Short mmCIF file of C-alpha atoms and ligand atoms in Angstrom, two decimals:
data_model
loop_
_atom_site.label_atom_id
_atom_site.label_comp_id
_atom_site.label_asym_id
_atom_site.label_seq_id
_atom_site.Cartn_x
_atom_site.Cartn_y
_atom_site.Cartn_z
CA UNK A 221 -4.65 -6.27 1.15
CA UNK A 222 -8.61 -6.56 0.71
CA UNK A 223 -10.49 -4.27 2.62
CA UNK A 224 -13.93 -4.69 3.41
CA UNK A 225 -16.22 -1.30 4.36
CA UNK A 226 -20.08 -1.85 5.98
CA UNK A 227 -21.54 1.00 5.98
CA UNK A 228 -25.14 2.65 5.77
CA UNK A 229 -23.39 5.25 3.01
CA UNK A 230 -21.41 3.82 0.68
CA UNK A 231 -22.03 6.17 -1.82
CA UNK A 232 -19.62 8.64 0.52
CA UNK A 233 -16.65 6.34 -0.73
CA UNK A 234 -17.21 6.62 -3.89
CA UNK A 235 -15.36 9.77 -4.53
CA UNK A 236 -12.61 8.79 -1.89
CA UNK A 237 -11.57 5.46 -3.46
CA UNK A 238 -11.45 6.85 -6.99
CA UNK A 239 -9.07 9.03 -6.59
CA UNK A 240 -5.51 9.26 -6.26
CA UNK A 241 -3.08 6.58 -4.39
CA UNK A 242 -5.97 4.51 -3.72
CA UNK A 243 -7.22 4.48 -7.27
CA UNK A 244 -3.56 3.31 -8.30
CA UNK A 245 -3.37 0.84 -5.95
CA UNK A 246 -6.38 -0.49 -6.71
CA UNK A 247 -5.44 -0.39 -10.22
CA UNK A 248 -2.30 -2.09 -9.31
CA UNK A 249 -4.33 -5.07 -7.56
CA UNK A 250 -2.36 -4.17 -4.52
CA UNK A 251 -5.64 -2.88 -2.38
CA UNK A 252 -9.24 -4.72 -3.21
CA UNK A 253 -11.76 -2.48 -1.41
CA UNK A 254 -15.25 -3.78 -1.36
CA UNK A 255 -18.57 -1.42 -0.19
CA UNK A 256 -21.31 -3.15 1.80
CA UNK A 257 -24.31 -1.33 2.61
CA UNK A 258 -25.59 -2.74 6.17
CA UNK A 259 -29.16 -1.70 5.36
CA UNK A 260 -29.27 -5.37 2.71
CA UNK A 261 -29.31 -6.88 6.08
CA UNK A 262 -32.32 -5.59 7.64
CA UNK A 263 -34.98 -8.07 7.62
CA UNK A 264 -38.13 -6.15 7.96
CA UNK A 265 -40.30 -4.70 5.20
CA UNK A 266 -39.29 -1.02 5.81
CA UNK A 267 -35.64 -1.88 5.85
CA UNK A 268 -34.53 -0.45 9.30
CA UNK A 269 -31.61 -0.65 10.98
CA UNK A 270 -31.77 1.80 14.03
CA UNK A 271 -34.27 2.02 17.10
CA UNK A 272 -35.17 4.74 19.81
CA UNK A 273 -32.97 2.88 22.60
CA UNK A 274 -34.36 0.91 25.08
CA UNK A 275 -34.83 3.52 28.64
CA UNK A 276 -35.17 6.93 26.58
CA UNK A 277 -32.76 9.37 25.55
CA UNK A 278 -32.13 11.19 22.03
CA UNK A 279 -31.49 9.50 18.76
CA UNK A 280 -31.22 6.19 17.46
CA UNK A 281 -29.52 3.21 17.87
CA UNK A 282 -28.08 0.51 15.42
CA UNK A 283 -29.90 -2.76 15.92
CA UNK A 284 -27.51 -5.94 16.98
CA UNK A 285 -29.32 -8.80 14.50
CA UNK A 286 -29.08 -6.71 11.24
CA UNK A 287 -25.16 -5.72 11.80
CA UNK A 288 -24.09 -8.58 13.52
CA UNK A 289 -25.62 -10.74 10.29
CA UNK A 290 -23.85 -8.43 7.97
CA UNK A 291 -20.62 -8.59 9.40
CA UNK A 292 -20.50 -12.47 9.55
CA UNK A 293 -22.03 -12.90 5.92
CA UNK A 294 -18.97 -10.12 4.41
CA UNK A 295 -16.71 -12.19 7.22
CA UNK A 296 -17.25 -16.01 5.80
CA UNK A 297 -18.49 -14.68 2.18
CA UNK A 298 -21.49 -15.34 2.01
CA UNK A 299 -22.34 -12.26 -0.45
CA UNK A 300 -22.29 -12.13 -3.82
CA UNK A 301 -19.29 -9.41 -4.20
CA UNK A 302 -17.10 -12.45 -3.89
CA UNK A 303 -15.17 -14.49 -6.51
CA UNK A 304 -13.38 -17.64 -6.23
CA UNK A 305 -9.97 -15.69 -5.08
CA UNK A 306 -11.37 -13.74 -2.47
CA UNK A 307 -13.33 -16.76 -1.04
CA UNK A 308 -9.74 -18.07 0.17
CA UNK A 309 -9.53 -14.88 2.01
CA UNK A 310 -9.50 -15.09 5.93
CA UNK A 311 -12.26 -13.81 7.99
CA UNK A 312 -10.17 -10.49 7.98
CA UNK A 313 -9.70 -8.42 11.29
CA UNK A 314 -12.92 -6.54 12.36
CA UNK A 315 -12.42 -3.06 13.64
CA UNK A 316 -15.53 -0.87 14.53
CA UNK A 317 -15.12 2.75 14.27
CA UNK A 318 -16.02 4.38 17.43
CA UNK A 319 -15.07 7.59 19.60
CA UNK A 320 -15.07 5.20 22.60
CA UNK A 321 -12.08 2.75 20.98
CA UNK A 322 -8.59 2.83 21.30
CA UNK A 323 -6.98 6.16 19.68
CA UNK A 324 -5.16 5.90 15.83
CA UNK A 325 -1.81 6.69 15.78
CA UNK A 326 1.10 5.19 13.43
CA UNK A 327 1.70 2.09 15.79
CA UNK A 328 -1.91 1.79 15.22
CA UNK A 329 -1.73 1.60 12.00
CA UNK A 330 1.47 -0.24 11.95
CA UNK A 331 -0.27 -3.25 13.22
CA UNK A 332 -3.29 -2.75 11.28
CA UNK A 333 -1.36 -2.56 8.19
CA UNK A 334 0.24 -6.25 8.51
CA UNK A 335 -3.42 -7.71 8.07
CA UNK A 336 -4.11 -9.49 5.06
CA UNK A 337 -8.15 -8.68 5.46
CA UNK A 338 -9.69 -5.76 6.90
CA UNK A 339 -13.60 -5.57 7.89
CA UNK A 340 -14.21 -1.96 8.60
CA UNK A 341 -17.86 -1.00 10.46
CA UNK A 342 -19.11 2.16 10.33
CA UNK A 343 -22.12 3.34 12.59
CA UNK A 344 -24.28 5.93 12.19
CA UNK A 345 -27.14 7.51 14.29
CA UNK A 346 -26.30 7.26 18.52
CA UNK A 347 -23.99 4.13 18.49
CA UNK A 348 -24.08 -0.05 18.57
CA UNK A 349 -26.61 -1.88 20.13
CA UNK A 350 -24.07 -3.19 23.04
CA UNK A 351 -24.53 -7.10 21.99
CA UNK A 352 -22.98 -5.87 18.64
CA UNK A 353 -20.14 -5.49 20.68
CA UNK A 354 -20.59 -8.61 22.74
CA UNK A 355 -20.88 -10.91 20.43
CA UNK A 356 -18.34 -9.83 17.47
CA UNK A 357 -15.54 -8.75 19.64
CA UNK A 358 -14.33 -5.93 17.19
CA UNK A 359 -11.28 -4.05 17.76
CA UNK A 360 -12.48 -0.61 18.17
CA UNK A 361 -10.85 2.57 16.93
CA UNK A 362 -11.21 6.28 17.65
CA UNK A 363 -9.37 8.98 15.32
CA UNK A 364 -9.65 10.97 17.90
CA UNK A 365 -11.45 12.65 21.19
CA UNK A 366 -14.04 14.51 18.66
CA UNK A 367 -17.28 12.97 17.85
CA UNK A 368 -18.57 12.71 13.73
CA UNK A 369 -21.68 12.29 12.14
CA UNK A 370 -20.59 8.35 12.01
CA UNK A 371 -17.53 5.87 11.29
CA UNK A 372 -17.37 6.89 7.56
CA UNK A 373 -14.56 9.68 7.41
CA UNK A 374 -12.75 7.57 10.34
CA UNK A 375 -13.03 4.32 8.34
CA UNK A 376 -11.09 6.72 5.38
CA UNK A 377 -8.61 8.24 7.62
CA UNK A 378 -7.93 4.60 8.77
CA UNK A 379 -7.94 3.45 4.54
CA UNK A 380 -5.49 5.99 3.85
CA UNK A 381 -3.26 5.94 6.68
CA UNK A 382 -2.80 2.15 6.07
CA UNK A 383 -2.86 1.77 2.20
CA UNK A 384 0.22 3.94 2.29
CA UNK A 385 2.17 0.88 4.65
CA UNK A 386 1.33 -1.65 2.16
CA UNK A 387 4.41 -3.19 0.25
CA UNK A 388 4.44 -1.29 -3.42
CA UNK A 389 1.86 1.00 -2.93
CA UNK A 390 4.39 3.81 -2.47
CA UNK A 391 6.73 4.86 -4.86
CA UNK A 392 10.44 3.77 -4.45
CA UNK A 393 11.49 7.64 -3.79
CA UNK A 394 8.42 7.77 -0.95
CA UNK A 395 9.26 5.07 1.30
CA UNK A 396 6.56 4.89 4.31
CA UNK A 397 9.82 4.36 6.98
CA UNK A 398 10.21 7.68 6.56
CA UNK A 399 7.10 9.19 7.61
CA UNK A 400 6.40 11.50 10.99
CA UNK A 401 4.93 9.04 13.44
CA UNK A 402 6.04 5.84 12.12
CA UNK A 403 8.56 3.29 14.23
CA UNK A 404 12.19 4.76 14.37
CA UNK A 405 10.73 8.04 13.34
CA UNK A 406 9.85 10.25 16.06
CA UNK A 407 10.40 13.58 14.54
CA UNK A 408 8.08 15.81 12.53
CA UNK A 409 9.49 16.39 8.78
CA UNK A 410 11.57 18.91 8.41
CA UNK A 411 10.65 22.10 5.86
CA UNK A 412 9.97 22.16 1.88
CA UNK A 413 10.57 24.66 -0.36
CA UNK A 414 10.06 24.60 -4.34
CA UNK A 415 10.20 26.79 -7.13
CA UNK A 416 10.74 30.00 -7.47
CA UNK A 417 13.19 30.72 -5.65
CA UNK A 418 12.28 33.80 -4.24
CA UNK A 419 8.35 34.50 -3.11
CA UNK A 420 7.34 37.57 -1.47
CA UNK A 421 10.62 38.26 -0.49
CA UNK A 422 10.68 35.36 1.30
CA UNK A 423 14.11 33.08 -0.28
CA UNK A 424 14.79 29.51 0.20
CA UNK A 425 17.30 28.55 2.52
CA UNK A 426 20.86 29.14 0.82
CA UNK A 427 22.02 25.44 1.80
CA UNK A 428 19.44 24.02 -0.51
CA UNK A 429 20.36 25.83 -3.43
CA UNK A 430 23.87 24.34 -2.78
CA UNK A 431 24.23 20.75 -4.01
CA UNK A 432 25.84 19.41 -1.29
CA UNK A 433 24.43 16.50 -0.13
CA UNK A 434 25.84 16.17 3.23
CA UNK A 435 25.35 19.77 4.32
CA UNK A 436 21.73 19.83 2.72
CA UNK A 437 20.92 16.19 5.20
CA UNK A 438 22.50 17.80 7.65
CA UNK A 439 20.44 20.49 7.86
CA UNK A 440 17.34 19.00 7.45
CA UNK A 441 17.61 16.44 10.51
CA UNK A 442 18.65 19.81 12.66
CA UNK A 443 15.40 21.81 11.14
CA UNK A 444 13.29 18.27 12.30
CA UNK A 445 14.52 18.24 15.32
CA UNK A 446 13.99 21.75 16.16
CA UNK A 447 10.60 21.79 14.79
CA UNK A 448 9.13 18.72 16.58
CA UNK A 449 10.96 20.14 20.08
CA UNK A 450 8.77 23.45 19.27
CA UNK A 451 5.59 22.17 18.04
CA UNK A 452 5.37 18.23 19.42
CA UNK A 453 7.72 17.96 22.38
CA UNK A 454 6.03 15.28 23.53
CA UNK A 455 7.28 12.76 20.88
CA UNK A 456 11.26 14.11 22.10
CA UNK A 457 10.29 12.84 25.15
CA UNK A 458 8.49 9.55 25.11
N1 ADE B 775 -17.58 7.82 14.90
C1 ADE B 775 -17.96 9.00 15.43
N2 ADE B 775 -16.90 9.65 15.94
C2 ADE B 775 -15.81 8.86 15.73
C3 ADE B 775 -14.44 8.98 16.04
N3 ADE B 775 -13.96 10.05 16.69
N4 ADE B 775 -13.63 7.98 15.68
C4 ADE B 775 -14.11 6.88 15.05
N5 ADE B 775 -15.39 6.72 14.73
C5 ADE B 775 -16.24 7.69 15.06
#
């Protein structure tokens, strides 16, 4: 999967997509994740890309030409970060991160994750000049009912949530079908425990210690369903 980021910080990935699954499936050539800073699309001399909206208010606003342009030179490759492989590449599926779009949650990223191409746009500042909106179309995505400093931690959440979904990226033992949330599994996960046994003077549970496979599964689908009926009845019920 190649994902695409525009953004007016891409230094704030840096850290993010060295690290960890990401950097392994990266590694792998499994997940292609290319930065973008919107700001080598601004046209004037002083390099702007927000204005004091039009009518008053507070803050500042992300002007239409200088994202729009961006969007559609990363979109048909027009930029020099590509290379004859990627320049087969669709347009890839645009989503702008935004506390007014549609809420994240596993379906979400179910259907996310069976793109070949994602564009991800990040705003900063106030929001989108509205004929951003109008004239790309984007599918726009919340994390949740909380507003942030801009798209760049959603555009992550939304990176890791759907790297995970990707065919290999996981390890054979880890399988993503599994996961809270996802289609066909409703439940929260059931408990942990590792070493030592004994912590505090709290103990593991005795059936764990056991070696019996069927009492140990057993178990753990009665401790999920408990759990999510305490903590998430909502997802018993819908
Ligand atoms: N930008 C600012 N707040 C956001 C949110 N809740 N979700 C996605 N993008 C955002």
């Amino acid at each position: 999967m190649r994902i695409d980021v525009l953004t007016l910080f891409p230094e704030m990935f840096a850290g993010y997509v060295g690290q960890s699954l990401l950097k392994l499936a990266i590694q792998r050539g499994l997940v292609d994740v290319r930065l973008h800073n919107i700001r080598d699309w601004s046209s004037d001399k002083h390099q702007s890309v927000d204005d004091r909206p039009f009518g008053g208010g507070p803050g500042m606003v992300m002007m239409a030409p200088t994202v729009v342009e961006c969007v559609e030179a990363v979109q048909t490759g027009n930029d020099e970060t590509y290379d004859e492989e990627h320049r087969r590449v669709e347009p890839g599926h645009l989503v702008m991160l935004t506390p007014q779009g549609r809420r994240l949650d596993q379906r979400v990223v179910e259907e996310l994750s069976t793109q070949r191409r994602l564009v991800l746009l990040c705003g900063r500042y106030e929001g989108f000049d509205e004929r951003i909106r109008m004239v790309l179309a984007p599918d726009e995505i919340s994390v949740g009912d909380y507003v942030l400093n801009g798209g760049e931690v959603a555009a992550m959440t939304v990176i890791d949530a759907v790297i995970r979904l990707v065919p290999g990226v996981l390890g054979d033992d880890e399988s993503a079908h599994c996961d809270s949330f996802s289609s066909g599994n409703r439940l929260l996960e059931h408990e942990q425990y590792t070493r030592p046994r004994e912590y505090r003077g709290l103990e593991v549970p005795e059936v764990l210690l056991s070696g019996n496979h069927e009492e140990i599964a057993r178990w753990r689908a009665e401790r999920s369903r408990q759990r999510t009926a305490e903590r998430r009845p909502d997802l018993l019920s819908d």
